[in-house]
PDB file of C-alpha atoms in Angstrom:
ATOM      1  CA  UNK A  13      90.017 105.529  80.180  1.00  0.00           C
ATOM      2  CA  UNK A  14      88.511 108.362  81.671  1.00  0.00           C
ATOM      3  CA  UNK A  15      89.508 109.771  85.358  1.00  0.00           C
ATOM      4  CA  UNK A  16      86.418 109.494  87.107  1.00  0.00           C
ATOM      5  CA  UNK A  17      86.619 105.564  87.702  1.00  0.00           C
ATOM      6  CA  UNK A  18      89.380 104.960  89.490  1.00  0.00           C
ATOM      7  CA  UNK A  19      88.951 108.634  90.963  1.00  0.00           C
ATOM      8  CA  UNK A  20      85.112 107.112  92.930  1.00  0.00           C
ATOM      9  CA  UNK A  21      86.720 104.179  93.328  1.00  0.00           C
ATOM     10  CA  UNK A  22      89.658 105.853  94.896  1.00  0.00           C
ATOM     11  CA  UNK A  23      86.642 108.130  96.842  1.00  0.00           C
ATOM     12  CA  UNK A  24      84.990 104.839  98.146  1.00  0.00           C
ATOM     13  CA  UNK A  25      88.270 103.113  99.414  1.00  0.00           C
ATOM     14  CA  UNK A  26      89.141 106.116 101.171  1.00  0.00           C
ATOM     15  CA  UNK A  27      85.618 106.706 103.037  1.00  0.00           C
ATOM     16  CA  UNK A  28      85.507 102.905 103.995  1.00  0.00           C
ATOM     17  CA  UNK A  29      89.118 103.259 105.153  1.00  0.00           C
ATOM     18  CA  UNK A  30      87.935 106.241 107.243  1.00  0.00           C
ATOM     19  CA  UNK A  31      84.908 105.273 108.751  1.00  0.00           C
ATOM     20  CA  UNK A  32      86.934 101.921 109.452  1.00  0.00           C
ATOM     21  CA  UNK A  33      89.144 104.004 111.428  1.00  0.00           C
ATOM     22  CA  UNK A  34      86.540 106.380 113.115  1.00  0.00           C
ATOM     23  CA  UNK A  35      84.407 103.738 114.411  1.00  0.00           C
ATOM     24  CA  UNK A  36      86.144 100.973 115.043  1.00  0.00           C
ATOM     25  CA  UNK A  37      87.916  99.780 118.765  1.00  0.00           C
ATOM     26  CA  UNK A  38      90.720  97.147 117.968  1.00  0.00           C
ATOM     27  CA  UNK A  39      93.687  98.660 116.996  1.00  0.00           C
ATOM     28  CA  UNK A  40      94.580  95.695 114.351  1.00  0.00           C
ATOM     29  CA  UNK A  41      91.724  96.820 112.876  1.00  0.00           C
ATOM     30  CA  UNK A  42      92.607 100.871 112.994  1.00  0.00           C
ATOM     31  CA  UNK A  43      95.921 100.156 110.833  1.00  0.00           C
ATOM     32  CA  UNK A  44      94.000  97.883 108.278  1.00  0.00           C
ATOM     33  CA  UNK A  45      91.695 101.223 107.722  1.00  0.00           C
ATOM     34  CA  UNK A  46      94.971 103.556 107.580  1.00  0.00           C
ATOM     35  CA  UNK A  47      96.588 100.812 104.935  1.00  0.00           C
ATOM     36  CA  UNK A  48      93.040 101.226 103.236  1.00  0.00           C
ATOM     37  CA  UNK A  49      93.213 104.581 103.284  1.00  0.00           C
ATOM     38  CA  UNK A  50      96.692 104.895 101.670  1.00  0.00           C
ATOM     39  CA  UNK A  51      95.811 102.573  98.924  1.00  0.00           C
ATOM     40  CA  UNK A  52      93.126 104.739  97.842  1.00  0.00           C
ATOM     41  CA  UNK A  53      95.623 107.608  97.749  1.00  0.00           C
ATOM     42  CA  UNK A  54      98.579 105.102  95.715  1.00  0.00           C
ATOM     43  CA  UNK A  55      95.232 104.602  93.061  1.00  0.00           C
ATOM     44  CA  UNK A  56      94.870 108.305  92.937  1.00  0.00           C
ATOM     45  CA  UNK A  57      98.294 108.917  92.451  1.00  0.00           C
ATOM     46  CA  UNK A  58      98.776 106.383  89.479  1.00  0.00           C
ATOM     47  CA  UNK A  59      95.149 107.485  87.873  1.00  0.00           C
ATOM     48  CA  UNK A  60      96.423 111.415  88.041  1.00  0.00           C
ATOM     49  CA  UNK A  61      99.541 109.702  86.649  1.00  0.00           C
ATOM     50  CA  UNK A  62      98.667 108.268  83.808  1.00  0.00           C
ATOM     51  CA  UNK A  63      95.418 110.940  82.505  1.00  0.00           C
ATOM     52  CA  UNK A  64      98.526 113.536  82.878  1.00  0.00           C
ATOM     53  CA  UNK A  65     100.950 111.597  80.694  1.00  0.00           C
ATOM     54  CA  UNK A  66     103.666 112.717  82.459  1.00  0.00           C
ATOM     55  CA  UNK A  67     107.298 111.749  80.961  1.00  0.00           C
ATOM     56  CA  UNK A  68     109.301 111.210  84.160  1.00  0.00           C
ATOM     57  CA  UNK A  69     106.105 109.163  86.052  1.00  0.00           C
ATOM     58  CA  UNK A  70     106.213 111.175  89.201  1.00  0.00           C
ATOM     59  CA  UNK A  71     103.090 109.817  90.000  1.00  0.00           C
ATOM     60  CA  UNK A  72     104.178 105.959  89.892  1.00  0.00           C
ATOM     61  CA  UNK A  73     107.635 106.976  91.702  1.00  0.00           C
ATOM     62  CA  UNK A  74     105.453 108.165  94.708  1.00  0.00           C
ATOM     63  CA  UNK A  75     103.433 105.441  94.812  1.00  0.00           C
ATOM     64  CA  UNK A  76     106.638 103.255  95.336  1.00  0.00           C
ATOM     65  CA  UNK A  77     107.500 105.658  98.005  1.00  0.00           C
ATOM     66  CA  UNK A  78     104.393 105.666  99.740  1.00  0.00           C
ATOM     67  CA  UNK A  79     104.245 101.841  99.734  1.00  0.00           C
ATOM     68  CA  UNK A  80     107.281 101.562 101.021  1.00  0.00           C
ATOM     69  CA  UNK A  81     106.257 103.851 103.741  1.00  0.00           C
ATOM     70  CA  UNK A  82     102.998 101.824 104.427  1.00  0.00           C
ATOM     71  CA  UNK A  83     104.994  98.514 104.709  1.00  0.00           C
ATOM     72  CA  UNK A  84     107.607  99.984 107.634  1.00  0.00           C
ATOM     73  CA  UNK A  85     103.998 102.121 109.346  1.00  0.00           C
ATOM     74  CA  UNK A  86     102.878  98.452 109.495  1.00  0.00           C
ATOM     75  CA  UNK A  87     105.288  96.348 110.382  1.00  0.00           C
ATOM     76  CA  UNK A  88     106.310  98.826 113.685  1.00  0.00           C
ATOM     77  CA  UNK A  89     102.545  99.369 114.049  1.00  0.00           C
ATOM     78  CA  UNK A  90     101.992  95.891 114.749  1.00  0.00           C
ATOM     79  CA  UNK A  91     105.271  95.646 116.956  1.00  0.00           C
ATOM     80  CA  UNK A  92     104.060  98.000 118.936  1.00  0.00           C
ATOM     81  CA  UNK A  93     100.232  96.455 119.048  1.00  0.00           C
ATOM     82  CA  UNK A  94     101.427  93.139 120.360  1.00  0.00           C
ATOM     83  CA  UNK A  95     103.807  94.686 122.734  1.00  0.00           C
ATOM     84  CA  UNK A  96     100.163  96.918 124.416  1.00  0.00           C
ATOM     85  CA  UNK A  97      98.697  93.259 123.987  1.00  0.00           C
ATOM     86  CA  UNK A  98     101.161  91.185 125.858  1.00  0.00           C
ATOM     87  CA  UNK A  99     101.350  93.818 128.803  1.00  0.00           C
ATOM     88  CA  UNK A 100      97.937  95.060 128.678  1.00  0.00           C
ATOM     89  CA  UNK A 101      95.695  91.581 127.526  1.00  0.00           C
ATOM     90  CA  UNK A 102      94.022  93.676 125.042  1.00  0.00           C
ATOM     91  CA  UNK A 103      94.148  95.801 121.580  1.00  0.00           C
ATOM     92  CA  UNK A 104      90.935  97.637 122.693  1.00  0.00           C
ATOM     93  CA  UNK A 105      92.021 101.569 121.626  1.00  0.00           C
ATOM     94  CA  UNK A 106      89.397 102.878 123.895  1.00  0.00           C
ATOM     95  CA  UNK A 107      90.918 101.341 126.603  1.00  0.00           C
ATOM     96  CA  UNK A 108      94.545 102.039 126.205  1.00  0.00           C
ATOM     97  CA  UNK A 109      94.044 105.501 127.126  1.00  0.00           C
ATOM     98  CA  UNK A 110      96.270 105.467 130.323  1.00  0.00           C
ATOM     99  CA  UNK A 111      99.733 104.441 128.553  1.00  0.00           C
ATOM    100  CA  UNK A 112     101.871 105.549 131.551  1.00  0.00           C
ATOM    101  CA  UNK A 113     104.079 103.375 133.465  1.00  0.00           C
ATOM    102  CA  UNK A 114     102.801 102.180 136.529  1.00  0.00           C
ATOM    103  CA  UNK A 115      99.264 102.723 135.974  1.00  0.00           C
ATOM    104  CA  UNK A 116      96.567  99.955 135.936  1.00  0.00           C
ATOM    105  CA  UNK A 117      94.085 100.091 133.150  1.00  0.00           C
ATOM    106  CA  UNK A 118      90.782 100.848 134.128  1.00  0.00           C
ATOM    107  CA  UNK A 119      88.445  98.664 136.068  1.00  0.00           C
ATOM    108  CA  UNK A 120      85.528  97.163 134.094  1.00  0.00           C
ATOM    109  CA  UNK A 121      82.673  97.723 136.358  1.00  0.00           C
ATOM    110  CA  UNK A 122      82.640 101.085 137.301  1.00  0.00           C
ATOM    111  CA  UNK A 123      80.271  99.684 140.484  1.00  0.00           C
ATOM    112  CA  UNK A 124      82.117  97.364 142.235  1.00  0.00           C
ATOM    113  CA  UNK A 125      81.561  96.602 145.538  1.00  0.00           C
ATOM    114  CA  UNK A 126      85.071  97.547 146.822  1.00  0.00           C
ATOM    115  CA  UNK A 127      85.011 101.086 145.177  1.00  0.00           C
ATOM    116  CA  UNK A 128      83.690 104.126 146.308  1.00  0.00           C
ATOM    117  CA  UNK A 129      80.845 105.909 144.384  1.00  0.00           C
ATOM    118  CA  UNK A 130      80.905 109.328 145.194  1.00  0.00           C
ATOM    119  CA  UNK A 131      83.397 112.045 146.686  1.00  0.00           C
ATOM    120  CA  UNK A 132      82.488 111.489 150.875  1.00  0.00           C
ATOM    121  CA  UNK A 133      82.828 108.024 150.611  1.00  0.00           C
ATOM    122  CA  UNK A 134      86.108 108.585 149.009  1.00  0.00           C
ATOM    123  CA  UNK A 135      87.329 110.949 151.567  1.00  0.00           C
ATOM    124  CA  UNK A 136      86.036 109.167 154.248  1.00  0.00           C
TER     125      UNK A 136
END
């Protein structure tokens, strides 16, 4: 088998995990694109693996590791995406910008009738 197979497909997973990262706005959706994104790697890792014929599979023993690693990124990802949900009413990234306590997140209409628009009226 030659290298170059799984090393575009490897390529391809990893760009589509990317751009899912890059331009998407639910955060469910952001750690799908990371988990993506590491597979591509664990392919790597077992192609490179295997072409090299190594004796002690270094390669395959990383993979393990890093799939380990994936499953606890996920599982306390998620935790802490449902926790933002429950208190926030939404997984929207762009709009989890202001984590602090006590803060309100930010008001949908940036228009409203009972905000000011400019600096005077704010003062005033």
């Amino acid at each position: 088998m030659h290298l170059a197979y799984p090393a575009v497909l490897a390529a391809l997973l990893f760009c589509t995990g990317l751009y899912g990262v890059l331009a998407r706005r639910n955060a469910i959706l952001v750690l799908m694109s990371v988990e993506l994104m590491l597979n591509a790697v664990n392919l790597n890792l077992v192609a490179f693996d295997v072409w090299l014929r190594d004796a002690l599979h270094a390669g395959q023993a990383l993979t393990l590791f890093t799939i380990a690693i994936a499953a606890a990124e996920i599982g306390i990802g998620l935790a802490i995406v449902l926790m933002v949900y429950r208190n926030r009413g939404t997984s929207d990234v762009d709009r989890l910008r202001d984590t602090a306590e006590g803060h309100e997140p930010a008001s949908t209409t940036p228009n409203s009738p009972n905000t000011p628009n400019t600096q005077s009226e704010v003062a005033a």
